[in-house]
Structures are given as C-alpha cells and as structure tokens.
Amino acid sequence: MVRRVVFLLALPLAGWAAGPTAAEIARAVRDAGLDLDQCYRVRDLGLYKEDIRLYFNEGYLIFSKPVAGERIAAIFTSDVEGGDGEILLLPPQRGERQSLARFTGSPNLNEHFHTAVLMFTDDSGRALLDSIAKGAGRKAPEMAPLLGEQWSPVVANILDSFAPRLAGDLLTPDRADGLLLAALGGKTLGNFDVVYDPGAPEQILAGQLMERNQRVVYDVWTSFSARRFRNGSTPPPEPPFSLDQFHIDASLDENLRLRAVTRTTLKIGAKPQRAFFFEVSRAEQVTAARIDGAPAELLIRESARSRALRADENDVFLLTAPDLLAPGSVHQVEFGHEGDLITSPGNGVYSVGARSNWYPRSGSVFAGYDLVFRYPKRLTLVTPGDIVADRIEGEWRVTERRTPVPIRVAGFNLGDYEKSSIAVAGLTVDVYGNRRLDPALQPPPQTTTITHVIQPNPRAPRREEITTVVQNVPPPDPLARLKLVATDVSACFQYFSALFGPPPLKALTVSPIPGTFGQGFPGLVYLSTLSYLDPKERPPGARSATLQTFFSDLMQAHEVAHQWWGNVVTGKSYQDDWLMEGLAHYSALLWLEKKKGSKALEDVMADFQADLLKTGDDSQTVESAGPLTWGYRLEGAKAPEAYRVITYEKGAWILHMLRKRLGNDRFLKVLAELRRQFEFRAAGTADLLELVKKSVPPGVTPESIDAFFDNWVYSTGIPTLRVRYSVKGTAPSLRISGTVEQSAVDKNFSVDIPVEIQFAKGTTQTVWVRTSSDPASFSAALKQPPVRVEIPAGVRVLAAKK
C-alpha cells in the first residue's frame, strides 16, 4: 500500500497575474543583442561589488537591449589610445591567496584587461548608467555600429550559455540582489572570469575555462564568501524553497531502462517564487512536470560553460510555475523522467551509473522516501527502507520500501545476487554478492612456450620446434569472501554504533559494484567486487600489502562509517568534503586498530604520509597541490591523485593528530558530540574547530588549536623536523634543553610539535614545542637521564625527520 500525504495546496498570489514563460524569457535573453543607442565613451568609471573592484579607466561601453525591463549585459573595450581596464580582488584567507598564486603567480588579483563582457541580473547595469550620467562617460554613437557588428555574436553566445539562470532570476520578483559575471580579456592572464553570485555558499569566484585531456574543465582560482557575509552584517542566504517527502514510482524494463515518476513536497521560503532549479543525471531526460496536478514548464538547456563551472555529472534544469507561489505555501511537484542508467560489463553483472542523481533533486536535504520499484523477477533489487509490500506479477517483481527516518539521498542497486545476513543487537546486515564474476576480473589466459629438440638419428643435425600452449585460467570465486565481508561489516557496524550513537537506519545492505571504489549511502553500501575475492586471486595490480589492506579491511569499514559521516551529519559545502571523507577514513582506521593493533594503523599512516610526499615532474609534492578545504578544486591539480590523497589521507592524518593532541577519550567524545549536535544537519570545518577548542586537555590553549587548523587544514605544508638537545645536572635534578628546527615549509608555518623523552624505566615524557621559521627552544626538568629524545614524525605528527 502506498502512503497518502495530504498537502496544503496554496493558490497563486492574488493580484499577481502570470507573466511570460521561462522559454519566452530565455528566448528574449538569447536574442537581446546590443542596444546601439546605449554606446558610451567612458573614463574613470568604476563598478564595485563587495570585494570585487572593476575599473573601466578608458574605453567604450555598450549595453544590451532590455529584457523584462532590465539591461542584462554590457561590453567594454579599451580599443582607444591609452585604453585600459583593471580588476582588483584580494582573497581574505591564506589558503585562497595560495590558490590564486598557484594559477596566476600572485596572491592578489590585480590584472589590467582590454575587454570585458559583463552579464548581470543585479543593479550593476543601473549603477554603471548612473555613474555615466554623473560624468563618467558620454554617448559615442559613431562607435555603436562597429561595436555591434564585432561583439553581438560574443554577447549572444555568453547569454545563451546562461539563459536558464538569467531566466530564473528575471522571473523572481523583488530580488534583493542578483548575478554579476565579468568575462575579462586579461593583458597577461588571458581570458578569465570573476563572478558574484549572492545565492551561492561562496559568493565570489575567479577562474578560467580550460580544455584539458580533451575535456572542458573550469579552474577555480579562488572562491570565498563576500565581505558582508564574512563580517556577519548579512546572514547567510536562505534557500528560496525546500523539499520534503519523496515518493518515487520506478520501473525497469527487460533492457533495464528506467522510467519513473518522482513526487516531492515543495515548501516556498520567505519570498514568493515562481522559478525553481533542480538537477538530475545527464544520463536521464525529464519528460514532464506538474505542480499541484497542473502542467508546469521545464527549461532544460545546459551549456559546456555552465557545466564546467559546476564540475559534476548533473544537468541543472528550471521548473517554472504558471504563477507566483505564496511565501510559506506547500505544493506537490511531480516529474516524469527516464534514462539508461544501468550498464553491464557482461556475464550477468550490472552497474548503476547514476547512484545519487537518478531522480530530480535540489541540493542535499534530509527527507522521507517511499520507493516503489517494478523490475525483472530474475534479479534482486536493493534499496534502503523497511519493506511495505513485495509481490510477483508474472515476470516482474514489485517492491515498495519506506524509510523510517529522513535520509539524505536514496540509492538502489540490482543484480543476480547471493545473500549473507547477520542480525546482532537490533542491527541487521545483508551482504549481497554477484553469483558470476565481473569480466574485468577474469585472469588472462596463460601462455606457455615449449621447445622440442628434434634429431631423427645420431648423424642428423638437431633442430628445434617451438610450441605455444594457451590455457584458460580458472576464474576466481566472486563469492569467496561473502560471509567474511558480512561478518566484518556487522562487527564494525556495531563498533561504530557504540562510538558514535545509533545509525540512521537499523538495517544496512551491502551490494557489489564493478570497479575499485565504494560508496556509502543511507542504508546502502556499494562495495567493489574486488573486496569479495580471495586476496590471492585478485588481479596482480591489487596484490600489494597496501591494496590488500584497503580491499579487505578499510574499504567496507570506510563505507559503513559513512552511515554517520555523510548520512547523519553532512558537510556544509565542498570545502567540508574532507571532513566527511576524513572522518569515514579515520573511523575505518580505528576499526583496523581494534582488529589488528596499533602497528597496523601506524603502517597505513606511514603509507599515507609517503603518498602525500610523493613528488612529480615539477618536484612539487602531492600535498602542496592545495589545502584540504579546496575540495573538488584539487581535481585540477597537476598530480591526478591530489584530490584523493589530500581529501582522504591527509584528512585522516588531521584527525589522527587531533586524537594524539586531545587524548583518545576526549577525541572520541568530540566525534560523538559532533554527531549529536548535527544529527540530520550540515556541519563544517569551523564547527569541528569549535568543538575541539571546547574539549582541550589542561595545558592546551584554544589558540594552539586555531594554529593547528590554520596550518594543517586551511593551508599546505609537511615540515621536516630536527631536534637537538643537551642534558645537564645530576639525577634526580636534571634539565634537558634543546631546539626544534623546521624546514620544507613556508616561513608562516607554525604548529605545536611533540618532543618525546624516553627513559630506561617509566613512562615517556612529552614536551610540546611551537615551531617557527627560526629554531624553537624547549626545556624540561627530568628525574633520570633520557635514553632517547625524538619527534614521533610519521607516527604522531605528519612530518619527516632530518
């Protein structure tokens, strides 16, 4: 039975008639063109937007024709004697200055430009015209035809690229602010963009569209919150609407093509809205939409430029209501969508490609889910939630599941599976494995060469005949570790529940996915098919000790830990990706330590440090590609592994060092408190920082924790450390004095480092030393002479020894 939900269906706002459609607005945007009557010779004209300073020192400025009563674009060219424009942008954070310097060679953006294509839905057009009217320019009709001919195609192209976004803004009444995009032709940096978007988590961005490895990518030079949001004078922007309660009716035909209807509850925020942005996998087509049962308009058009700016595999589309919807009103939205999301490498093995974006969504919100699937009965389909109904209809199976609590996202998987189940202490684990082998894991045939020496008689010359024998190698058992995986997943599921509190869903399903990766969704883990194989039968490239540990121990524990980190607590933005991945990775290491001891954890941490310190052709380490908080921006680094190594492995190192600084009990209490305070909410790096500062042991100051985050999290650098010391006096009144020298980091790097003093008898004494560009001194009283004085580099602190 399908649960029925009663909605408050609000009427359109009285007196506000339906305006133009989104398609009409988008078409008007694309066809706007330049207004030859609005061409000016400008001098000393400025445009200021928060931290962005644009100066049109000398040149021509021509505006677009109005759309919905507003001018939305302008062109500046400095093609006059002494012509010039200038951009000034000063990133406020050290890490963002490092990012900008990495791309431009300077920590501040101070670039002269010869051209600027401006696109805006804020008051920039009016501000420029007001300044011109006050004396910053004069009309130049003689240049209008030439500029129109030269620049109209450029304006049409960029407006076409952002037509859905511009249409959405123009359909939003009484907006306090809007988009400003300046596409600049720099005199030394080439073409680049500066963007102000008040609705984004980080309102200011500078970057460059590039082609790399035959793909269009967007290099983000810097991205940060605008001044008024940083200083607290303006609260963070509230979302214009929210979603709750999804009901998805999905059908998979014999070819496993998905056809689905997704219904969700839409609640309008504090201001009336008519336009709503959603996203869905590029592998799908949204075919129809309704709001409160009435047809609604879809504007589905994505450009390469706007896709590259987002750096994901989704397409954004615009849903438009016929009329404005009142603040606080609640509505039911319905989408029809379909696509080929499921592929098969063969041999009855399947892979779901769009795991988190197979249905239309907007942002990452916690919601209840009703999921109804109709699929071939020869296969097993797994998805989160409690079973409401399950029946056979001829050659089809229909299963309905309902989540008992809100979840962040609903995934599914299917295949020809065998199952192993374990239920302990109210927690159930179902592990599914493929009955047949992923073809990619089939060992290649073995070729044997046999040489035969032939001599018909003793007097005849000898000759050799070579025979090549090709033998097929027996395939590995794809279910060799099925029960072992179930046992391990069940045990770590219980272990994490004891550490962090109960999971969001009491039942956890694990299912295979071809490839070398895994993913942890609410109630559903995707686990690499390699993890199911006997370690001795894995491909040669996966047989190193490090990879054996990864596929046999770490991967499943990491994805199980995502039940808490990423699915109970989520990250606030891409800058907090490291927090969710680092917490999941370090949770897996805690499980490894519990199973196999501290030496196993230390070996993995040593591998992580080695990965971070690897150098490329430019002699730069992987870790130097950027700080943890750059998130997906690390994917643009020269080192292809930078995102993975920094986000996962340095993230785990950060948490390991915090554990050693706080002590095990305090550290685990911080994690439990993080889960408690931010259950079903988003947490950021700053939230972890505040919790740690409230949990420091005696002798550790909040200021030292600030320094820890400033240097390890928000910046880059792995120091090389050397300790020098001397001991004076006679036991039991000895005094050790020494220095810690730091190298291989910039002069601003300064953190607390443990110096361990070991004795023949008794416990080790630790002195914490704040490093700097100069040798840092330390001194301590001792009761017996030390047998060793060292910095536990690579064990307690991410550092190399000299």
mmCIF file of N, CA and C in Angstrom, residues 607-679:
data_model
loop_
_atom_site.group_PDB
_atom_site.id
_atom_site.type_symbol
_atom_site.label_atom_id
_atom_site.label_comp_id
_atom_site.label_asym_id
_atom_site.label_seq_id
_atom_site.Cartn_x
_atom_site.Cartn_y
_atom_site.Cartn_z
ATOM 1 N N ASP A 607 52.032 4.892 5.045
ATOM 2 C CA ASP A 607 51.735 4.866 3.607
ATOM 3 C C ASP A 607 51.083 6.173 3.164
ATOM 4 N N PHE A 608 50.171 6.685 3.982
ATOM 5 C CA PHE A 608 49.506 7.944 3.655
ATOM 6 C C PHE A 608 50.526 9.080 3.570
ATOM 7 N N GLN A 609 51.447 9.130 4.529
ATOM 8 C CA GLN A 609 52.457 10.188 4.508
ATOM 9 C C GLN A 609 53.332 10.075 3.264
ATOM 10 N N ALA A 610 53.695 8.860 2.908
ATOM 11 C CA ALA A 610 54.510 8.661 1.707
ATOM 12 C C ALA A 610 53.761 9.141 0.468
ATOM 13 N N ASP A 611 52.458 8.870 0.392
ATOM 14 C CA ASP A 611 51.659 9.339 -0.746
ATOM 15 C C ASP A 611 51.637 10.864 -0.813
ATOM 16 N N LEU A 612 51.499 11.511 0.334
ATOM 17 C CA LEU A 612 51.441 12.968 0.380
ATOM 18 C C LEU A 612 52.767 13.600 -0.020
ATOM 19 N N LEU A 613 53.873 12.921 0.260
ATOM 20 C CA LEU A 613 55.202 13.471 -0.008
ATOM 21 C C LEU A 613 55.762 13.079 -1.373
ATOM 22 N N LYS A 614 55.009 12.302 -2.140
ATOM 23 C CA LYS A 614 55.479 11.971 -3.490
ATOM 24 C C LYS A 614 55.620 13.237 -4.314
ATOM 25 N N THR A 615 56.651 13.279 -5.152
ATOM 26 C CA THR A 615 56.881 14.444 -5.989
ATOM 27 C C THR A 615 56.639 14.105 -7.456
ATOM 28 N N GLY A 616 56.238 15.112 -8.201
ATOM 29 C CA GLY A 616 56.013 14.946 -9.628
ATOM 30 C C GLY A 616 57.168 15.473 -10.442
ATOM 31 N N ASP A 617 56.935 15.628 -11.737
ATOM 32 C CA ASP A 617 57.986 16.126 -12.624
ATOM 33 C C ASP A 617 58.424 17.535 -12.267
ATOM 34 N N ASP A 618 57.544 18.290 -11.610
ATOM 35 C CA ASP A 618 57.888 19.659 -11.218
ATOM 36 C C ASP A 618 58.543 19.725 -9.850
ATOM 37 N N SER A 619 58.841 18.546 -9.259
ATOM 38 C CA SER A 619 59.496 18.438 -7.938
ATOM 39 C C SER A 619 58.612 18.914 -6.798
ATOM 40 N N GLN A 620 57.324 19.114 -7.066
ATOM 41 C CA GLN A 620 56.390 19.517 -6.020
ATOM 42 C C GLN A 620 55.692 18.286 -5.455
ATOM 43 N N THR A 621 55.455 18.302 -4.128
ATOM 44 C CA THR A 621 54.774 17.175 -3.506
ATOM 45 C C THR A 621 53.289 17.187 -3.852
ATOM 46 N N VAL A 622 52.668 16.025 -3.741
ATOM 47 C CA VAL A 622 51.217 15.932 -3.957
ATOM 48 C C VAL A 622 50.492 16.814 -2.952
ATOM 49 N N GLU A 623 50.957 16.820 -1.712
ATOM 50 C CA GLU A 623 50.291 17.594 -0.662
ATOM 51 C C GLU A 623 50.289 19.079 -0.953
ATOM 52 N N SER A 624 51.307 19.572 -1.674
ATOM 53 C CA SER A 624 51.408 21.003 -1.946
ATOM 54 C C SER A 624 50.401 21.472 -2.982
ATOM 55 N N ALA A 625 49.613 20.551 -3.581
ATOM 56 C CA ALA A 625 48.628 20.939 -4.597
ATOM 57 C C ALA A 625 47.579 21.881 -4.039
ATOM 58 N N GLY A 626 47.319 21.837 -2.738
ATOM 59 C CA GLY A 626 46.342 22.742 -2.150
ATOM 60 C C GLY A 626 45.863 22.234 -0.804
ATOM 61 N N PRO A 627 45.240 23.109 -0.013
ATOM 62 C CA PRO A 627 44.744 22.697 1.301
ATOM 63 C C PRO A 627 43.520 21.804 1.195
ATOM 64 N N LEU A 628 43.203 21.169 2.291
ATOM 65 C CA LEU A 628 42.054 20.262 2.352
ATOM 66 C C LEU A 628 40.760 20.926 1.916
ATOM 67 N N THR A 629 40.606 22.200 2.254
ATOM 68 C CA THR A 629 39.334 22.873 2.032
ATOM 69 C C THR A 629 39.088 23.243 0.580
ATOM 70 N N TRP A 630 40.007 22.921 -0.332
ATOM 71 C CA TRP A 630 39.734 23.189 -1.740
ATOM 72 C C TRP A 630 38.774 22.169 -2.337
ATOM 73 N N GLY A 631 38.593 21.035 -1.689
ATOM 74 C CA GLY A 631 37.626 20.064 -2.167
ATOM 75 C C GLY A 631 37.837 19.681 -3.625
ATOM 76 N N TYR A 632 36.752 19.719 -4.412
ATOM 77 C CA TYR A 632 36.825 19.282 -5.814
ATOM 78 C C TYR A 632 37.832 20.090 -6.622
ATOM 79 N N ARG A 633 38.197 21.283 -6.149
ATOM 80 C CA ARG A 633 39.157 22.103 -6.888
ATOM 81 C C ARG A 633 40.520 21.425 -6.984
ATOM 82 N N LEU A 634 40.792 20.489 -6.095
ATOM 83 C CA LEU A 634 42.050 19.745 -6.159
ATOM 84 C C LEU A 634 42.110 18.846 -7.384
ATOM 85 N N GLU A 635 40.968 18.559 -7.997
ATOM 86 C CA GLU A 635 40.969 17.710 -9.181
ATOM 87 C C GLU A 635 41.642 18.388 -10.364
ATOM 88 N N GLY A 636 41.815 19.695 -10.298
ATOM 89 C CA GLY A 636 42.507 20.415 -11.353
ATOM 90 C C GLY A 636 44.006 20.466 -11.159
ATOM 91 N N ALA A 637 44.517 19.812 -10.121
ATOM 92 C CA ALA A 637 45.951 19.846 -9.837
ATOM 93 C C ALA A 637 46.721 19.039 -10.878
ATOM 94 N N LYS A 638 48.023 19.335 -10.994
ATOM 95 C CA LYS A 638 48.865 18.594 -11.923
ATOM 96 C C LYS A 638 48.951 17.128 -11.531
ATOM 97 N N ALA A 639 48.983 16.854 -10.232
ATOM 98 C CA ALA A 639 49.008 15.473 -9.755
ATOM 99 C C ALA A 639 47.594 14.907 -9.803
ATOM 100 N N PRO A 640 47.325 13.911 -10.647
ATOM 101 C CA PRO A 640 45.949 13.420 -10.798
ATOM 102 C C PRO A 640 45.375 12.822 -9.520
ATOM 103 N N GLU A 641 46.255 12.357 -8.619
ATOM 104 C CA GLU A 641 45.771 11.733 -7.395
ATOM 105 C C GLU A 641 45.600 12.733 -6.253
ATOM 106 N N ALA A 642 45.781 14.034 -6.514
ATOM 107 C CA ALA A 642 45.802 15.025 -5.436
ATOM 108 C C ALA A 642 44.507 15.036 -4.637
ATOM 109 N N TYR A 643 43.355 15.026 -5.314
ATOM 110 C CA TYR A 643 42.087 15.083 -4.566
ATOM 111 C C TYR A 643 41.966 13.910 -3.606
ATOM 112 N N ARG A 644 42.197 12.705 -4.106
ATOM 113 C CA ARG A 644 42.042 11.515 -3.261
ATOM 114 C C ARG A 644 43.040 11.526 -2.109
ATOM 115 N N VAL A 645 44.297 11.778 -2.402
ATOM 116 C CA VAL A 645 45.333 11.689 -1.372
ATOM 117 C C VAL A 645 45.149 12.768 -0.316
ATOM 118 N N ILE A 646 44.836 13.989 -0.737
ATOM 119 C CA ILE A 646 44.701 15.076 0.236
ATOM 120 C C ILE A 646 43.396 14.944 1.014
ATOM 121 N N THR A 647 42.285 14.723 0.315
ATOM 122 C CA THR A 647 40.987 14.678 0.986
ATOM 123 C C THR A 647 40.882 13.498 1.947
ATOM 124 N N TYR A 648 41.260 12.311 1.493
ATOM 125 C CA TYR A 648 41.088 11.116 2.304
ATOM 126 C C TYR A 648 42.273 10.909 3.254
ATOM 127 N N GLU A 649 43.477 10.963 2.710
ATOM 128 C CA GLU A 649 44.636 10.535 3.505
ATOM 129 C C GLU A 649 45.169 11.656 4.398
ATOM 130 N N LYS A 650 45.272 12.873 3.877
ATOM 131 C CA LYS A 650 45.637 13.959 4.788
ATOM 132 C C LYS A 650 44.501 14.222 5.774
ATOM 133 N N GLY A 651 43.252 14.081 5.292
ATOM 134 C CA GLY A 651 42.121 14.235 6.210
ATOM 135 C C GLY A 651 42.209 13.278 7.380
ATOM 136 N N ALA A 652 42.584 12.019 7.110
ATOM 137 C CA ALA A 652 42.758 11.050 8.196
ATOM 138 C C ALA A 652 43.919 11.454 9.104
ATOM 139 N N TRP A 653 44.987 11.987 8.525
ATOM 140 C CA TRP A 653 46.131 12.433 9.332
ATOM 141 C C TRP A 653 45.728 13.581 10.266
ATOM 142 N N ILE A 654 44.922 14.503 9.796
ATOM 143 C CA ILE A 654 44.473 15.609 10.644
ATOM 144 C C ILE A 654 43.760 15.065 11.872
ATOM 145 N N LEU A 655 42.870 14.120 11.651
ATOM 146 C CA LEU A 655 42.109 13.555 12.773
ATOM 147 C C LEU A 655 43.013 12.731 13.683
ATOM 148 N N HIS A 656 43.987 12.042 13.103
ATOM 149 C CA HIS A 656 44.934 11.272 13.913
ATOM 150 C C HIS A 656 45.731 12.206 14.829
ATOM 151 N N MET A 657 46.196 13.336 14.295
ATOM 152 C CA MET A 657 46.955 14.281 15.126
ATOM 153 C C MET A 657 46.072 14.918 16.196
ATOM 154 N N LEU A 658 44.809 15.189 15.865
ATOM 155 C CA LEU A 658 43.893 15.708 16.889
ATOM 156 C C LEU A 658 43.682 14.684 17.998
ATOM 157 N N ARG A 659 43.572 13.431 17.622
ATOM 158 C CA ARG A 659 43.413 12.367 18.623
ATOM 159 C C ARG A 659 44.615 12.335 19.562
ATOM 160 N N LYS A 660 45.815 12.458 19.010
ATOM 161 C CA LYS A 660 47.013 12.428 19.841
ATOM 162 C C LYS A 660 47.126 13.683 20.701
ATOM 163 N N ARG A 661 46.603 14.816 20.199
ATOM 164 C CA ARG A 661 46.684 16.064 20.975
ATOM 165 C C ARG A 661 45.659 16.102 22.096
ATOM 166 N N LEU A 662 44.450 15.609 21.815
ATOM 167 C CA LEU A 662 43.385 15.648 22.816
ATOM 168 C C LEU A 662 43.426 14.462 23.772
ATOM 169 N N GLY A 663 43.975 13.344 23.305
ATOM 170 C CA GLY A 663 43.844 12.089 24.037
ATOM 171 C C GLY A 663 42.668 11.307 23.481
ATOM 172 N N ASN A 664 42.741 9.988 23.575
ATOM 173 C CA ASN A 664 41.748 9.138 22.916
ATOM 174 C C ASN A 664 40.328 9.407 23.399
ATOM 175 N N ASP A 665 40.133 9.497 24.716
ATOM 176 C CA ASP A 665 38.778 9.657 25.256
ATOM 177 C C ASP A 665 38.162 10.987 24.833
ATOM 178 N N ARG A 666 38.933 12.068 24.964
ATOM 179 C CA ARG A 666 38.397 13.376 24.561
ATOM 180 C C ARG A 666 38.096 13.408 23.067
ATOM 181 N N PHE A 667 38.966 12.810 22.273
ATOM 182 C CA PHE A 667 38.773 12.796 20.830
ATOM 183 C C PHE A 667 37.469 12.082 20.465
ATOM 184 N N LEU A 668 37.236 10.919 21.039
ATOM 185 C CA LEU A 668 36.019 10.178 20.730
ATOM 186 C C LEU A 668 34.778 10.910 21.223
ATOM 187 N N LYS A 669 34.898 11.631 22.330
ATOM 188 C CA LYS A 669 33.766 12.431 22.801
ATOM 189 C C LYS A 669 33.453 13.567 21.835
ATOM 190 N N VAL A 670 34.493 14.152 21.234
ATOM 191 C CA VAL A 670 34.275 15.192 20.232
ATOM 192 C C VAL A 670 33.483 14.626 19.054
ATOM 193 N N LEU A 671 33.849 13.432 18.578
ATOM 194 C CA LEU A 671 33.142 12.840 17.446
ATOM 195 C C LEU A 671 31.696 12.521 17.816
ATOM 196 N N ALA A 672 31.479 11.979 19.017
ATOM 197 C CA ALA A 672 30.108 11.677 19.443
ATOM 198 C C ALA A 672 29.284 12.961 19.563
ATOM 199 N N GLU A 673 29.924 14.035 20.041
ATOM 200 C CA GLU A 673 29.222 15.305 20.178
ATOM 201 C C GLU A 673 28.939 15.924 18.810
ATOM 202 N N LEU A 674 29.849 15.764 17.875
ATOM 203 C CA LEU A 674 29.617 16.247 16.516
ATOM 204 C C LEU A 674 28.382 15.577 15.927
ATOM 205 N N ARG A 675 28.289 14.278 16.129
ATOM 206 C CA ARG A 675 27.104 13.563 15.631
ATOM 207 C C ARG A 675 25.832 14.036 16.340
ATOM 208 N N ARG A 676 25.910 14.228 17.676
ATOM 209 C CA ARG A 676 24.725 14.604 18.436
ATOM 210 C C ARG A 676 24.226 15.998 18.046
ATOM 211 N N GLN A 677 25.151 16.951 17.967
ATOM 212 C CA GLN A 677 24.739 18.323 17.685
ATOM 213 C C GLN A 677 24.243 18.513 16.259
ATOM 214 N N PHE A 678 24.789 17.727 15.328
ATOM 215 C CA PHE A 678 24.485 17.974 13.924
ATOM 216 C C PHE A 678 23.736 16.810 13.274
ATOM 217 N N GLU A 679 22.991 16.074 14.081
ATOM 218 C CA GLU A 679 22.199 14.984 13.525
ATOM 219 C C GLU A 679 21.201 15.518 12.507
#
